[in-house]
mmCIF file of C-alpha atoms in Angstrom:
data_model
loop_
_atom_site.group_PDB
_atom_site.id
_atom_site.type_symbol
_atom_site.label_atom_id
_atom_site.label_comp_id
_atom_site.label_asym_id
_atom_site.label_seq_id
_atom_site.Cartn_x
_atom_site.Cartn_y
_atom_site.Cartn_z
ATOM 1 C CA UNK A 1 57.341 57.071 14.068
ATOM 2 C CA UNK A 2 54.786 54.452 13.319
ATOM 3 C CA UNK A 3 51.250 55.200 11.502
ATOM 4 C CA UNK A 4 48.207 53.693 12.546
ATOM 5 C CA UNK A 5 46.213 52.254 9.528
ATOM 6 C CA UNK A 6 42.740 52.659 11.345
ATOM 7 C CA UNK A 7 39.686 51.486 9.439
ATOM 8 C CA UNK A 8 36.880 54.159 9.730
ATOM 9 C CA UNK A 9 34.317 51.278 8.600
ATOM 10 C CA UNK A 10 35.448 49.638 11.933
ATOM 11 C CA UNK A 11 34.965 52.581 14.084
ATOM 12 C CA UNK A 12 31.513 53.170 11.903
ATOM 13 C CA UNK A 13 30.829 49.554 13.404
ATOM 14 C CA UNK A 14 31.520 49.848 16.458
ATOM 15 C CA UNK A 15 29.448 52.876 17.038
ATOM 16 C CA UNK A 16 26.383 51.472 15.241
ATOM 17 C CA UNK A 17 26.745 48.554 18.130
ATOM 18 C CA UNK A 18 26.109 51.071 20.973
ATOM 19 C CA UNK A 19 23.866 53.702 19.130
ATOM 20 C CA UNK A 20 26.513 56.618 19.239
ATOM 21 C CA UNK A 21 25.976 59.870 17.051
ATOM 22 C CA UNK A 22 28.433 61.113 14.959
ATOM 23 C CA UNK A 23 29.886 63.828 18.075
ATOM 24 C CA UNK A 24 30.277 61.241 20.202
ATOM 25 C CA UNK A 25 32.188 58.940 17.768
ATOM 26 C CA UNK A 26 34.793 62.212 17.198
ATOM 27 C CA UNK A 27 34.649 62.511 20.945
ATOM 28 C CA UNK A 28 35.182 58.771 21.834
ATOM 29 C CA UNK A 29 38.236 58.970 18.964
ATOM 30 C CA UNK A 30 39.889 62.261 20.678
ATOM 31 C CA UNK A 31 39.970 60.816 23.888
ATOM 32 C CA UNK A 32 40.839 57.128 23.379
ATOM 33 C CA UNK A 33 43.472 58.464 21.291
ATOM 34 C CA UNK A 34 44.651 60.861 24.218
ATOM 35 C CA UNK A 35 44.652 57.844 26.519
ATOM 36 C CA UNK A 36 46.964 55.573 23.645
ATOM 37 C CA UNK A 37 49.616 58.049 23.299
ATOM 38 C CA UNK A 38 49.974 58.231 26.414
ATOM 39 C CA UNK A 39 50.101 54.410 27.252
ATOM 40 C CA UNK A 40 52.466 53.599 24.521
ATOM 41 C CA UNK A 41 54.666 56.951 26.009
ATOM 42 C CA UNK A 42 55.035 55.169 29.148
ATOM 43 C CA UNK A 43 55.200 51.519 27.762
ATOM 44 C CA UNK A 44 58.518 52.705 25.429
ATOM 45 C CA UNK A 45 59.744 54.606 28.737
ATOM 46 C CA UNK A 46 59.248 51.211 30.612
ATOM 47 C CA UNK A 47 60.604 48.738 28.017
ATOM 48 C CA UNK A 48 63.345 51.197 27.010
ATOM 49 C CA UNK A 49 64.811 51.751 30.172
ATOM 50 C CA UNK A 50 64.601 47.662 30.844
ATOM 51 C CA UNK A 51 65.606 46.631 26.827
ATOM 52 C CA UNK A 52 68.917 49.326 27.084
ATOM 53 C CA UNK A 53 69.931 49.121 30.605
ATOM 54 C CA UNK A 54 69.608 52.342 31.841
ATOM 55 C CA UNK A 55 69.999 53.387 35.685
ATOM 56 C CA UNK A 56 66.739 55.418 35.756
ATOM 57 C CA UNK A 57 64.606 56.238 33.153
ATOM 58 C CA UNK A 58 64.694 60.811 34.274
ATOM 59 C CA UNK A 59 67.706 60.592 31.304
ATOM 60 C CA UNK A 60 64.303 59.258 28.613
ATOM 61 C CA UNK A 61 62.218 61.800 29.675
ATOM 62 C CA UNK A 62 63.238 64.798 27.101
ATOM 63 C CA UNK A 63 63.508 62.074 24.469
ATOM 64 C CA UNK A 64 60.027 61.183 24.329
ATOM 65 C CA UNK A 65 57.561 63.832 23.589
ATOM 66 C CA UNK A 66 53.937 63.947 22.632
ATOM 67 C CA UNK A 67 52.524 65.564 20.122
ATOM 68 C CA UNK A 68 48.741 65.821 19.683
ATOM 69 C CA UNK A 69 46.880 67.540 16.613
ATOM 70 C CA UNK A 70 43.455 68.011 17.007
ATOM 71 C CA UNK A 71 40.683 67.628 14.318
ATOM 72 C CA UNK A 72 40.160 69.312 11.491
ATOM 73 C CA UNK A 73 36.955 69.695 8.977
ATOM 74 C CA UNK A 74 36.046 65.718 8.378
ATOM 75 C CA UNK A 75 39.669 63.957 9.871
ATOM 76 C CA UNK A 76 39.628 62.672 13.526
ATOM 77 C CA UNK A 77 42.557 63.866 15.221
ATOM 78 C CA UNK A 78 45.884 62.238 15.052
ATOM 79 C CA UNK A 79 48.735 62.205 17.624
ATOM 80 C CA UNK A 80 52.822 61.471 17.437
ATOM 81 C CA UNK A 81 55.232 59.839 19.942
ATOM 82 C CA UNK A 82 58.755 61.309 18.856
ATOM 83 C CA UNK A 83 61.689 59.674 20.440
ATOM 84 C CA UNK A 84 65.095 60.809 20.412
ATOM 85 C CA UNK A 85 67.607 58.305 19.265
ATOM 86 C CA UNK A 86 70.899 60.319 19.854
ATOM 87 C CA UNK A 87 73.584 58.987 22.031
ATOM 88 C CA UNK A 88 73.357 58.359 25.677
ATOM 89 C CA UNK A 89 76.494 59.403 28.033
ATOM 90 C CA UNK A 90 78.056 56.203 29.358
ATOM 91 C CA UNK A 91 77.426 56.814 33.065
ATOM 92 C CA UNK A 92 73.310 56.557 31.767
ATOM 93 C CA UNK A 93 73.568 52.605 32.136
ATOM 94 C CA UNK A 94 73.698 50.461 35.049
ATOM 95 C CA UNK A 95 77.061 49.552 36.893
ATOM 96 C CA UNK A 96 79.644 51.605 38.078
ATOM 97 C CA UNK A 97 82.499 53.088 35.982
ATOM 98 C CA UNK A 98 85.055 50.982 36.882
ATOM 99 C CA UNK A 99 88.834 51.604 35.740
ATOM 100 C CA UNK A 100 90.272 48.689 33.995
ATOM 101 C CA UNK A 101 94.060 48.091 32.367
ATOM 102 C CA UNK A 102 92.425 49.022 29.197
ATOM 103 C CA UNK A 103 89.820 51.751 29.672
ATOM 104 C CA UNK A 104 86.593 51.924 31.411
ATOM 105 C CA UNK A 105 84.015 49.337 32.277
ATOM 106 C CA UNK A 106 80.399 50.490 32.589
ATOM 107 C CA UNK A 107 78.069 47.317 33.364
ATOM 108 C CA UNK A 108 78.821 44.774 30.455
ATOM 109 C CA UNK A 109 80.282 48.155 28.336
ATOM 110 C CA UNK A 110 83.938 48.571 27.590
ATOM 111 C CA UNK A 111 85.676 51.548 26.530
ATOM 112 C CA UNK A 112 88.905 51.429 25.521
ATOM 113 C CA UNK A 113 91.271 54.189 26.179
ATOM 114 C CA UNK A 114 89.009 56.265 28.461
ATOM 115 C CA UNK A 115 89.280 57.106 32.271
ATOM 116 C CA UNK A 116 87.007 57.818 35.041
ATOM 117 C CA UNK A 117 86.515 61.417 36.343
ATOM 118 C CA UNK A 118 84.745 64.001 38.169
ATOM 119 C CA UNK A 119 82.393 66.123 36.636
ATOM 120 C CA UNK A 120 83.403 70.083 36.842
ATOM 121 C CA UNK A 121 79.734 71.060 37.341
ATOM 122 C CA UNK A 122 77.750 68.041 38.516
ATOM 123 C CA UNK A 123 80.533 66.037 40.528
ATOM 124 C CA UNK A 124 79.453 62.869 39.706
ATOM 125 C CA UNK A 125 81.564 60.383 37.886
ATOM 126 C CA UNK A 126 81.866 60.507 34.314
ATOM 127 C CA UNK A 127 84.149 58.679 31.910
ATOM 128 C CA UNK A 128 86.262 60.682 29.424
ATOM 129 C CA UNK A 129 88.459 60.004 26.416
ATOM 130 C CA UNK A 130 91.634 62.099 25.573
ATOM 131 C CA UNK A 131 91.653 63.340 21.560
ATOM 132 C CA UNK A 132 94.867 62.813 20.560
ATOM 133 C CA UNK A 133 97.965 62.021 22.930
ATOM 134 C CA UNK A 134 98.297 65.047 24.959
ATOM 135 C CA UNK A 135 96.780 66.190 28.119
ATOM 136 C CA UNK A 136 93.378 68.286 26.309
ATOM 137 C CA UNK A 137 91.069 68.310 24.848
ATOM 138 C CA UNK A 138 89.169 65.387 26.345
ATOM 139 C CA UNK A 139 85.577 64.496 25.425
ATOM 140 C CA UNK A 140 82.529 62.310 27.468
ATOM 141 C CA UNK A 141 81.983 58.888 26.091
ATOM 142 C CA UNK A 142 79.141 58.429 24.582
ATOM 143 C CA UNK A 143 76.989 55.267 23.222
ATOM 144 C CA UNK A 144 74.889 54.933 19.960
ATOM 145 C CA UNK A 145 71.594 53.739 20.987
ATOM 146 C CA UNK A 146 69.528 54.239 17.293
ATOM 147 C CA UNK A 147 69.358 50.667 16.618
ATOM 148 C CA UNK A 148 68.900 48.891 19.799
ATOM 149 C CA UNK A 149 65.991 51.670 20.263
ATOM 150 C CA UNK A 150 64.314 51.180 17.197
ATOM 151 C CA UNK A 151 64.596 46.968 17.953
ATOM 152 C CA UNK A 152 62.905 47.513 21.041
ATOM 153 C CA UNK A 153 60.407 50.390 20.268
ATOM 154 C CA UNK A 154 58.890 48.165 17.125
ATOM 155 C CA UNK A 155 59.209 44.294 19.067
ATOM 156 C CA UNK A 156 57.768 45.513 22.061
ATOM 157 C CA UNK A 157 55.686 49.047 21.732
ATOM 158 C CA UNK A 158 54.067 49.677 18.507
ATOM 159 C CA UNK A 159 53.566 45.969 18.154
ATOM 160 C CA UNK A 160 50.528 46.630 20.481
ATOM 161 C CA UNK A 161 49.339 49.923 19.657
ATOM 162 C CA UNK A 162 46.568 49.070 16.641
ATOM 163 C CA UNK A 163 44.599 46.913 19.772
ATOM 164 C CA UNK A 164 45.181 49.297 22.163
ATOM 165 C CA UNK A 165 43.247 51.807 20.093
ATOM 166 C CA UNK A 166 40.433 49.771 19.531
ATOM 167 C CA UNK A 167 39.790 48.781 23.027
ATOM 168 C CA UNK A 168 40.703 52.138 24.557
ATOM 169 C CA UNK A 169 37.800 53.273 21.707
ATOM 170 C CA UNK A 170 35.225 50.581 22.162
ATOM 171 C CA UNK A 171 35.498 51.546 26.183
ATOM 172 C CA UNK A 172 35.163 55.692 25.590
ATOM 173 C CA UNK A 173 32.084 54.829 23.238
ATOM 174 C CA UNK A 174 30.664 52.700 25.795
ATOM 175 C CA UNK A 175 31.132 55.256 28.453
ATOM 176 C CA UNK A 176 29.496 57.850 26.609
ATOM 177 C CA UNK A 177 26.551 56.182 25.465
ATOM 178 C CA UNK A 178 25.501 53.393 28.009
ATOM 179 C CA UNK A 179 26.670 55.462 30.756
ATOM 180 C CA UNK A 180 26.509 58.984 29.565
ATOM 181 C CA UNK A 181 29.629 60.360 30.635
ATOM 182 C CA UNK A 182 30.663 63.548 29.410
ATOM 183 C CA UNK A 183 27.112 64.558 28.597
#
């Protein structure tokens, strides 16, 4: 999670430049800070699925949820991008499993010791590892994705997210007072 230092003189400024009242400063806020969570939502979907290799980015969709609080006496509003950071299965990433003399290949992924199989329920192709030497229990591979998520998420995402409140802010107060939308 990354917090937004935002400087209420600036906003102050900004509003004095196109005449806006205090309501439609709070309004302005609420909705250009609707209209940033959900940009940088879709930017870490975009970069994440690129930055980890992922076939499709349906398996990032539960791990990135938005969370908007609304106003309260004198604050503005605030809003949270979670992302979940736990592993990913190894069929998730591009390339097929591929059996190898020493385990499984997925894409430029190794994993020693496992096999490819079919999935009871889904019947897709899923690669498996074997506990100990016998037969059962077998588990699915998995991959730790923490780090190479939080890389990407703070190079690429949040990097841009201060300017992308200020424009998204500066174009809502415009709208509302040059143009009078939402009047």
């Amino acid at each position: 999670m990354i917090a937004l230092d935002i400087d209420s003189d600036q906003l102050q400024r900004i509003a004095d430049e196109f005449g806006a009242s205090e309501k439609d400063l709070r309004l302005a806020f609420s909705r250009a800070l609707s209209r940033t969570s959900r940009t940088l939502r879709t930017m870490a979907r975009k970069y994440l699925r690129e930055g980890l290799e992922l076939r499709a980015a349906s398996v990032l969709k539960a791990r990135l949820r938005l969370a908007r609080y609304r106003a309260k006496g004198s604050g503005m509003g605030a809003a949270r991008l979670w992302v979940g950071a736990n592993d990913l299965p190894a069929t998730a990433f591009k390339g097929k499993p591929r059996q190898t003399s020493r385990g499984v290949r997925v894409g430029g992924r190794t994993f020693d010791g496992a096999f490819v199989g079919t999935g009871r329920d889904s019947g897709q192709q899923m690669v498996f590892k074997r506990k100990g030497h016998k037969r059962l229990p077998i588990y699915r591979e998995t991959v730790s994705v923490q780090e190479e998520m939080n890389d990407i998420l703070d190079r690429q995402v949040f990097q841009e997210s201060q300017n992308l409140i200020m424009t998204n802010f500066r174009a809502e107060l415009r709208a509302r007072t040059i143009y009078r939308v939402g009047r």
